[in-house]
Amino acid sequence: MTLLYVYYIVRLCDLNEEGYKTKTIIEIVAFFITIVAFFYGLFKVCLKKSNEYFRIIVIAVGCYVLEETWVVINTICNIQNGLFTVRLIGIIGCFCAFLTANSNLSKDKQYDISKETKMTKYCALLAPLVFVLLFVIYCIKSINVVPFYQIVVAFIVLCPLIFDSYFDLKYLLIKDNKNSLINSIKPINFLILIEYICSLLYVFFTKRSLLLSLDIICGVIMVFIVILSVKGAKKWEI
């Protein structure tokens, strides 16, 4: 990984286009911050007897780091993205890990399932419905513009996102006492929803500056998710 950074900086010095150089600097800084945050979470959460929820959340951030690693390599080597790349595996892995953490939470003995009400469950359905609606709009908008396989790939990537958004909104709506597990994970669920919104916007936009801004926002969100996971893991040690 250190050699990758060194080679990246050497290539950075050879770049002539100012805009491309700025983009590359931002990408390497964002990547470095995210990977430091991941390893911090790995040592503080995954390698200790922490609650399973927080361990899986940190693993999700690790998948995101894998995706960002591909971005760095792609920038260095100018590799053409194929249908299935390491970046795609990282994104899907990240969303699936978030879904696993949230869907398994009801099995946790610290989770009080009696706090769930029918109204909470019905209201939580709004999140996946909104994401599905936005994806349908994307399909209609892109059907004659992009190859069909790209729409299929976007659907595969967004599937775990759509399902997990239900759990994220449900946990945000559940009313529980201040010291409960649910209240500990609410900030994480909120940040995950913001991450999903940025990911969906990434599908809609093609302008480089906007995509770069979304990349930065997603990276910052992942850093805060790790910080909140470390905080939560300390409170809910097994």
GROMACS .gro file of C-alpha atoms in nm, residues 3-230:
model
  228
    3LEU     CA    1   0.446   0.162  -0.262
    4LEU     CA    2   0.112   0.248  -0.421
    5TYR     CA    3   0.117   0.590  -0.253
    6VAL     CA    4   0.479   0.655  -0.362
    7TYR     CA    5   0.406   0.560  -0.722
    8TYR     CA    6   0.089   0.769  -0.715
    9ILE     CA    7   0.283   1.080  -0.599
   10VAL     CA    8   0.551   1.023  -0.868
   11ARG     CA    9   0.282   1.007  -1.135
   12LEU     CA   10   0.122   1.318  -0.987
   13CYS     CA   11   0.442   1.517  -1.049
   14ASP     CA   12   0.434   1.418  -1.419
   15LEU     CA   13   0.078   1.541  -1.480
   16ASN     CA   14   0.038   1.849  -1.696
   17GLU     CA   15  -0.336   1.914  -1.694
   18GLU     CA   16  -0.417   2.132  -1.392
   19GLY     CA   17  -0.774   2.005  -1.347
   20TYR     CA   18  -0.663   1.642  -1.361
   21LYS     CA   19  -0.385   1.714  -1.113
   22THR     CA   20  -0.629   1.872  -0.866
   23LYS     CA   21  -0.868   1.578  -0.903
   24THR     CA   22  -0.583   1.334  -0.838
   25ILE     CA   23  -0.465   1.520  -0.527
   26ILE     CA   24  -0.816   1.518  -0.384
   27GLU     CA   25  -0.857   1.147  -0.458
   28ILE     CA   26  -0.532   1.048  -0.285
   29VAL     CA   27  -0.612   1.260   0.024
   30ALA     CA   28  -0.966   1.116   0.044
   31PHE     CA   29  -0.832   0.763  -0.001
   32PHE     CA   30  -0.564   0.809   0.266
   33ILE     CA   31  -0.811   0.948   0.522
   34THR     CA   32  -1.063   0.670   0.455
   35ILE     CA   33  -0.810   0.388   0.481
   36VAL     CA   34  -0.669   0.530   0.808
   37ALA     CA   35  -1.026   0.545   0.945
   38PHE     CA   36  -1.088   0.184   0.840
   39PHE     CA   37  -0.776   0.049   1.012
   40TYR     CA   38  -0.864   0.252   1.321
   41GLY     CA   39  -1.206   0.084   1.325
   42LEU     CA   40  -1.051  -0.255   1.251
   43PHE     CA   41  -0.827  -0.243   1.560
   44LYS     CA   42  -1.079  -0.073   1.788
   45VAL     CA   43  -1.389  -0.276   1.691
   46CYS     CA   44  -1.326  -0.589   1.481
   47LEU     CA   45  -1.030  -0.719   1.680
   48LYS     CA   46  -1.213  -0.682   2.012
   49LYS     CA   47  -1.522  -0.847   2.160
   50SER     CA   48  -1.756  -0.583   2.026
   51ASN     CA   49  -2.121  -0.605   1.930
   52GLU     CA   50  -2.165  -0.780   1.595
   53TYR     CA   51  -2.352  -0.484   1.445
   54PHE     CA   52  -2.053  -0.249   1.479
   55ARG     CA   53  -1.809  -0.511   1.349
   56ILE     CA   54  -2.012  -0.559   1.029
   57ILE     CA   55  -2.042  -0.181   0.983
   58VAL     CA   56  -1.661  -0.150   0.993
   59ILE     CA   57  -1.635  -0.436   0.741
   60ALA     CA   58  -1.871  -0.236   0.516
   61VAL     CA   59  -1.627   0.055   0.535
   62GLY     CA   60  -1.349  -0.190   0.444
   63CYS     CA   61  -1.541  -0.279   0.126
   64TYR     CA   62  -1.568   0.091   0.050
   65VAL     CA   63  -1.188   0.119   0.091
   66LEU     CA   64  -1.154  -0.166  -0.163
   67GLU     CA   65  -1.370   0.037  -0.403
   68GLU     CA   66  -1.159   0.350  -0.348
   69THR     CA   67  -0.842   0.144  -0.403
   70TRP     CA   68  -0.972   0.065  -0.749
   71VAL     CA   69  -1.032   0.437  -0.811
   72VAL     CA   70  -0.668   0.509  -0.721
   73ILE     CA   71  -0.532   0.227  -0.940
   74ASN     CA   72  -0.762   0.333  -1.224
   75THR     CA   73  -0.628   0.690  -1.202
   76ILE     CA   74  -0.265   0.573  -1.198
   77CYS     CA   75  -0.286   0.313  -1.474
   78ASN     CA   76  -0.579   0.462  -1.669
   79ILE     CA   77  -0.755   0.123  -1.677
   80GLN     CA   78  -1.080   0.104  -1.871
   81ASN     CA   79  -1.368   0.000  -1.645
   82GLY     CA   80  -1.528  -0.326  -1.745
   83LEU     CA   81  -1.870  -0.467  -1.657
   84PHE     CA   82  -1.751  -0.626  -1.333
   85THR     CA   83  -1.454  -0.463  -1.164
   86VAL     CA   84  -1.299  -0.454  -0.820
   87ARG     CA   85  -1.477  -0.121  -0.769
   88LEU     CA   86  -1.815  -0.283  -0.837
   89ILE     CA   87  -1.739  -0.567  -0.594
   90GLY     CA   88  -1.641  -0.312  -0.330
   91ILE     CA   89  -1.964  -0.111  -0.368
   92ILE     CA   90  -2.189  -0.418  -0.363
   93GLY     CA   91  -1.995  -0.560  -0.066
   94CYS     CA   92  -2.034  -0.232   0.123
   95PHE     CA   93  -2.411  -0.214   0.068
   96CYS     CA   94  -2.459  -0.586   0.145
   97ALA     CA   95  -2.263  -0.548   0.471
   98PHE     CA   96  -2.484  -0.254   0.575
   99LEU     CA   97  -2.791  -0.464   0.493
  100THR     CA   98  -2.655  -0.762   0.691
  101ALA     CA   99  -2.580  -0.548   0.997
  102ASN     CA  100  -2.927  -0.391   1.002
  103SER     CA  101  -3.127  -0.702   0.913
  104ASN     CA  102  -2.950  -0.910   1.182
  105LEU     CA  103  -3.004  -0.649   1.452
  106SER     CA  104  -3.346  -0.790   1.547
  107LYS     CA  105  -3.168  -1.110   1.658
  108ASP     CA  106  -2.949  -0.916   1.902
  109LYS     CA  107  -3.051  -0.971   2.266
  110GLN     CA  108  -2.985  -0.600   2.331
  111TYR     CA  109  -3.252  -0.508   2.074
  112ASP     CA  110  -3.605  -0.459   2.207
  113ILE     CA  111  -3.830  -0.574   1.921
  114SER     CA  112  -4.141  -0.471   2.115
  115LYS     CA  113  -4.057  -0.109   2.033
  116GLU     CA  114  -4.146  -0.173   1.668
  117THR     CA  115  -4.501  -0.065   1.581
  118LYS     CA  116  -4.706  -0.120   1.267
  119MET     CA  117  -4.698   0.253   1.197
  120THR     CA  118  -4.317   0.252   1.220
  121LYS     CA  119  -4.293  -0.036   0.975
  122TYR     CA  120  -4.535   0.122   0.727
  123CYS     CA  121  -4.359   0.461   0.741
  124ALA     CA  122  -4.021   0.292   0.694
  125LEU     CA  123  -4.143   0.157   0.358
  126LEU     CA  124  -4.126   0.513   0.223
  127ALA     CA  125  -3.746   0.494   0.197
  128PRO     CA  126  -3.725   0.195  -0.041
  129LEU     CA  127  -4.026   0.326  -0.238
  130VAL     CA  128  -3.852   0.660  -0.297
  131PHE     CA  129  -3.530   0.487  -0.406
  132VAL     CA  130  -3.722   0.256  -0.641
  133LEU     CA  131  -3.904   0.556  -0.790
  134LEU     CA  132  -3.576   0.739  -0.848
  135PHE     CA  133  -3.426   0.430  -1.011
  136VAL     CA  134  -3.730   0.399  -1.242
  137ILE     CA  135  -3.681   0.765  -1.342
  138TYR     CA  136  -3.315   0.686  -1.415
  139CYS     CA  137  -3.417   0.388  -1.632
  140ILE     CA  138  -3.667   0.597  -1.832
  141LYS     CA  139  -3.412   0.874  -1.873
  142SER     CA  140  -3.129   0.639  -1.976
  143ILE     CA  141  -3.303   0.370  -2.181
  144ASN     CA  142  -3.193   0.518  -2.516
  145VAL     CA  143  -2.875   0.683  -2.389
  146VAL     CA  144  -2.668   0.415  -2.213
  147PRO     CA  145  -2.622   0.044  -2.294
  148PHE     CA  146  -2.883  -0.183  -2.135
  149TYR     CA  147  -2.619  -0.376  -1.941
  150GLN     CA  148  -2.529  -0.057  -1.748
  151ILE     CA  149  -2.888  -0.030  -1.627
  152VAL     CA  150  -2.876  -0.396  -1.518
  153VAL     CA  151  -2.547  -0.335  -1.332
  154ALA     CA  152  -2.695  -0.027  -1.164
  155PHE     CA  153  -2.992  -0.238  -1.053
  156ILE     CA  154  -2.763  -0.509  -0.908
  157VAL     CA  155  -2.565  -0.244  -0.717
  158LEU     CA  156  -2.876  -0.065  -0.586
  159CYS     CA  157  -3.072  -0.376  -0.477
  160PRO     CA  158  -2.910  -0.409  -0.129
  161LEU     CA  159  -2.930  -0.029  -0.093
  162ILE     CA  160  -3.307  -0.032  -0.155
  163PHE     CA  161  -3.371  -0.315   0.094
  164ASP     CA  162  -3.142  -0.169   0.362
  165SER     CA  163  -3.299   0.178   0.341
  166TYR     CA  164  -3.611   0.024   0.499
  167PHE     CA  165  -3.418  -0.084   0.809
  168ASP     CA  166  -3.228   0.246   0.832
  169LEU     CA  167  -3.546   0.453   0.832
  170LYS     CA  168  -3.724   0.208   1.064
  171TYR     CA  169  -3.452   0.233   1.330
  172LEU     CA  170  -3.455   0.612   1.299
  173LEU     CA  171  -3.831   0.618   1.363
  174ILE     CA  172  -3.833   0.378   1.659
  175LYS     CA  173  -3.871   0.561   1.990
  176ASP     CA  174  -3.662   0.411   2.268
  177ASN     CA  175  -3.487   0.523   2.585
  178LYS     CA  176  -3.165   0.722   2.559
  179ASN     CA  177  -2.939   0.436   2.667
  180SER     CA  178  -3.076   0.177   2.425
  181LEU     CA  179  -2.889   0.008   2.140
  182ILE     CA  180  -3.131   0.163   1.889
  183ASN     CA  181  -3.045   0.517   1.998
  184SER     CA  182  -2.674   0.431   1.975
  185ILE     CA  183  -2.703   0.331   1.609
  186LYS     CA  184  -2.941   0.606   1.492
  187PRO     CA  185  -2.660   0.846   1.386
  188ILE     CA  186  -2.502   0.560   1.186
  189ASN     CA  187  -2.834   0.481   1.015
  190PHE     CA  188  -2.880   0.849   0.929
  191LEU     CA  189  -2.533   0.867   0.772
  192ILE     CA  190  -2.594   0.544   0.579
  193LEU     CA  191  -2.910   0.696   0.428
  194ILE     CA  192  -2.713   1.005   0.324
  195GLU     CA  193  -2.452   0.772   0.172
  196TYR     CA  194  -2.726   0.598  -0.026
  197ILE     CA  195  -2.864   0.928  -0.155
  198CYS     CA  196  -2.516   1.028  -0.274
  199SER     CA  197  -2.470   0.688  -0.438
  200LEU     CA  198  -2.798   0.724  -0.626
  201LEU     CA  199  -2.709   1.077  -0.735
  202TYR     CA  200  -2.382   0.933  -0.866
  203VAL     CA  201  -2.589   0.731  -1.115
  204PHE     CA  202  -2.772   1.041  -1.239
  205PHE     CA  203  -2.482   1.283  -1.288
  206THR     CA  204  -2.199   1.269  -1.542
  207LYS     CA  205  -2.019   1.599  -1.473
  208ARG     CA  206  -1.675   1.527  -1.325
  209SER     CA  207  -1.682   1.805  -1.065
  210LEU     CA  208  -2.015   1.681  -0.926
  211LEU     CA  209  -1.897   1.320  -0.918
  212LEU     CA  210  -1.579   1.425  -0.738
  213SER     CA  211  -1.784   1.621  -0.483
  214LEU     CA  212  -2.001   1.313  -0.421
  215ASP     CA  213  -1.687   1.099  -0.379
  216ILE     CA  214  -1.557   1.339  -0.114
  217ILE     CA  215  -1.891   1.346   0.070
  218CYS     CA  216  -1.909   0.964   0.069
  219GLY     CA  217  -1.554   0.940   0.204
  220VAL     CA  218  -1.626   1.186   0.486
  221ILE     CA  219  -1.945   0.996   0.574
  222MET     CA  220  -1.750   0.669   0.597
  223VAL     CA  221  -1.498   0.829   0.833
  224PHE     CA  222  -1.777   0.947   1.065
  225ILE     CA  223  -1.946   0.604   1.045
  226VAL     CA  224  -1.622   0.446   1.173
  227ILE     CA  225  -1.592   0.702   1.454
  228LEU     CA  226  -1.953   0.638   1.563
  229SER     CA  227  -1.901   0.261   1.538
  230VAL     CA  228  -1.596   0.280   1.767
   0.00000   0.00000   0.00000
